[in-house]
XYZ file of C-alpha atoms in Angstrom:
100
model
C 14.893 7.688 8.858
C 10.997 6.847 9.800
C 8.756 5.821 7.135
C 5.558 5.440 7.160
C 3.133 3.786 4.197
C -0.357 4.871 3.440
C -3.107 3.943 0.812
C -5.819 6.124 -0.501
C -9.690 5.940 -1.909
C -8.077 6.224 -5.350
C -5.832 3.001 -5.267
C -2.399 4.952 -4.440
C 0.299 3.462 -2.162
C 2.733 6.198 -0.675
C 5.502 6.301 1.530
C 5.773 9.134 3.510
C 9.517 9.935 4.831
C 10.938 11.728 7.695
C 14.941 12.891 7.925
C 15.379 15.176 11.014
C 18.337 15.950 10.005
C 17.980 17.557 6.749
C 17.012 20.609 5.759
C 13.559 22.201 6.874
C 12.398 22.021 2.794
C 13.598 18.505 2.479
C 12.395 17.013 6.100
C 9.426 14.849 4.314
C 9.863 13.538 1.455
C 6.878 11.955 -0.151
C 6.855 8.917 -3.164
C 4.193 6.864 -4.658
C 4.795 3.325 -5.172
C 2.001 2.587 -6.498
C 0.063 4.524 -8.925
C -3.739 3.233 -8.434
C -5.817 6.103 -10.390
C -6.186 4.327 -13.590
C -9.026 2.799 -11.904
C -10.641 5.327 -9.683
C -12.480 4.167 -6.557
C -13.548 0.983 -7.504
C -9.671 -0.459 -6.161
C -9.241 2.183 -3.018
C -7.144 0.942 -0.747
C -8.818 -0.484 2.897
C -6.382 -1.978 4.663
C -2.646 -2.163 4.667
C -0.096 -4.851 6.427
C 3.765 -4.800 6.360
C 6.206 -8.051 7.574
C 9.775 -7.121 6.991
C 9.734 -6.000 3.376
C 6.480 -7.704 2.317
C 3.137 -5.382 2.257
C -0.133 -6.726 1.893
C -3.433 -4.556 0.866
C -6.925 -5.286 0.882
C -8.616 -3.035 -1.974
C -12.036 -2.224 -2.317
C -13.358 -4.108 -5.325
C -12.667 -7.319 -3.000
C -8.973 -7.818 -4.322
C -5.922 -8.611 -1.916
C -2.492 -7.834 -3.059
C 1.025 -8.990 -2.153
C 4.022 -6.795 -2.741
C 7.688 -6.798 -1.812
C 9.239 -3.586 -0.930
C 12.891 -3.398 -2.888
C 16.238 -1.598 -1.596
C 15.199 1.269 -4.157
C 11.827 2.345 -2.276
C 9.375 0.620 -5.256
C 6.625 -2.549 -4.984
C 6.973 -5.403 -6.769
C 3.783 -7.328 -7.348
C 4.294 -11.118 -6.012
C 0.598 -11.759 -6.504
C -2.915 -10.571 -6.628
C -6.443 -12.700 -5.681
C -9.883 -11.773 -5.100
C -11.976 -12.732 -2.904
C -15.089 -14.230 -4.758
C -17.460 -13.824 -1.790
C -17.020 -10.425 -1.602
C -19.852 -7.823 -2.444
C -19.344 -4.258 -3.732
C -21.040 -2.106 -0.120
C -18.774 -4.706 2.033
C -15.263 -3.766 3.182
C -12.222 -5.470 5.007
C -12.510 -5.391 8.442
C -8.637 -6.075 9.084
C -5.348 -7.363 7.437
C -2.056 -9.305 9.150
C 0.662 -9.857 7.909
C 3.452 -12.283 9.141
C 6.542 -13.996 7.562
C 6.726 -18.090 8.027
């Protein structure tokens, strides 16, 4: 079944999934894996990157993030930095991600 991952200006990571075989009311099914609202804009997500079953993102207050993606469709934090360079009207201008 296709999946796809998205992040919005609020923080929020979703996965978005497809079954063509089900039923037309249960085709997408939608799931948010990470819950970013509890701070409002100031972490939007900017850039996302997936390797396998690790996904990076690149937020908007100048924090990067490093997740695994488990067997039961949730993140698990592995680690979280911030870039100490970066200033509040700059944003990412891309994000790779690649296993050793």
């Amino acid at each position: 079944m296709p999946r796809f991952l998205t992040g919005d200006e609020l923080g929020n990571i979703k996965s978005v999934s497809y079954d063509p075989n089900a039923l037309p009311e249960h085709k997408l099914s939608l799931k948010t894996l990470h819950d970013g609202t509890s701070n409002g804009r100031t972490r939007g997500v900017q850039k996302l990157a997936i390797s396998g079953t690790l996904l990076a993102s690149a937020h908007a207050d100048g924090s990067l993030c490093l997740a695994s993606l488990t067997s039961e469709d949730d993140l698990e934090q592995r680690h979280t930095w911030k870039e100490t360079r970066f200033k509040t009207d700059q944003s990412f201008v891309g994000l790779a991600s690649a296993q050793k």
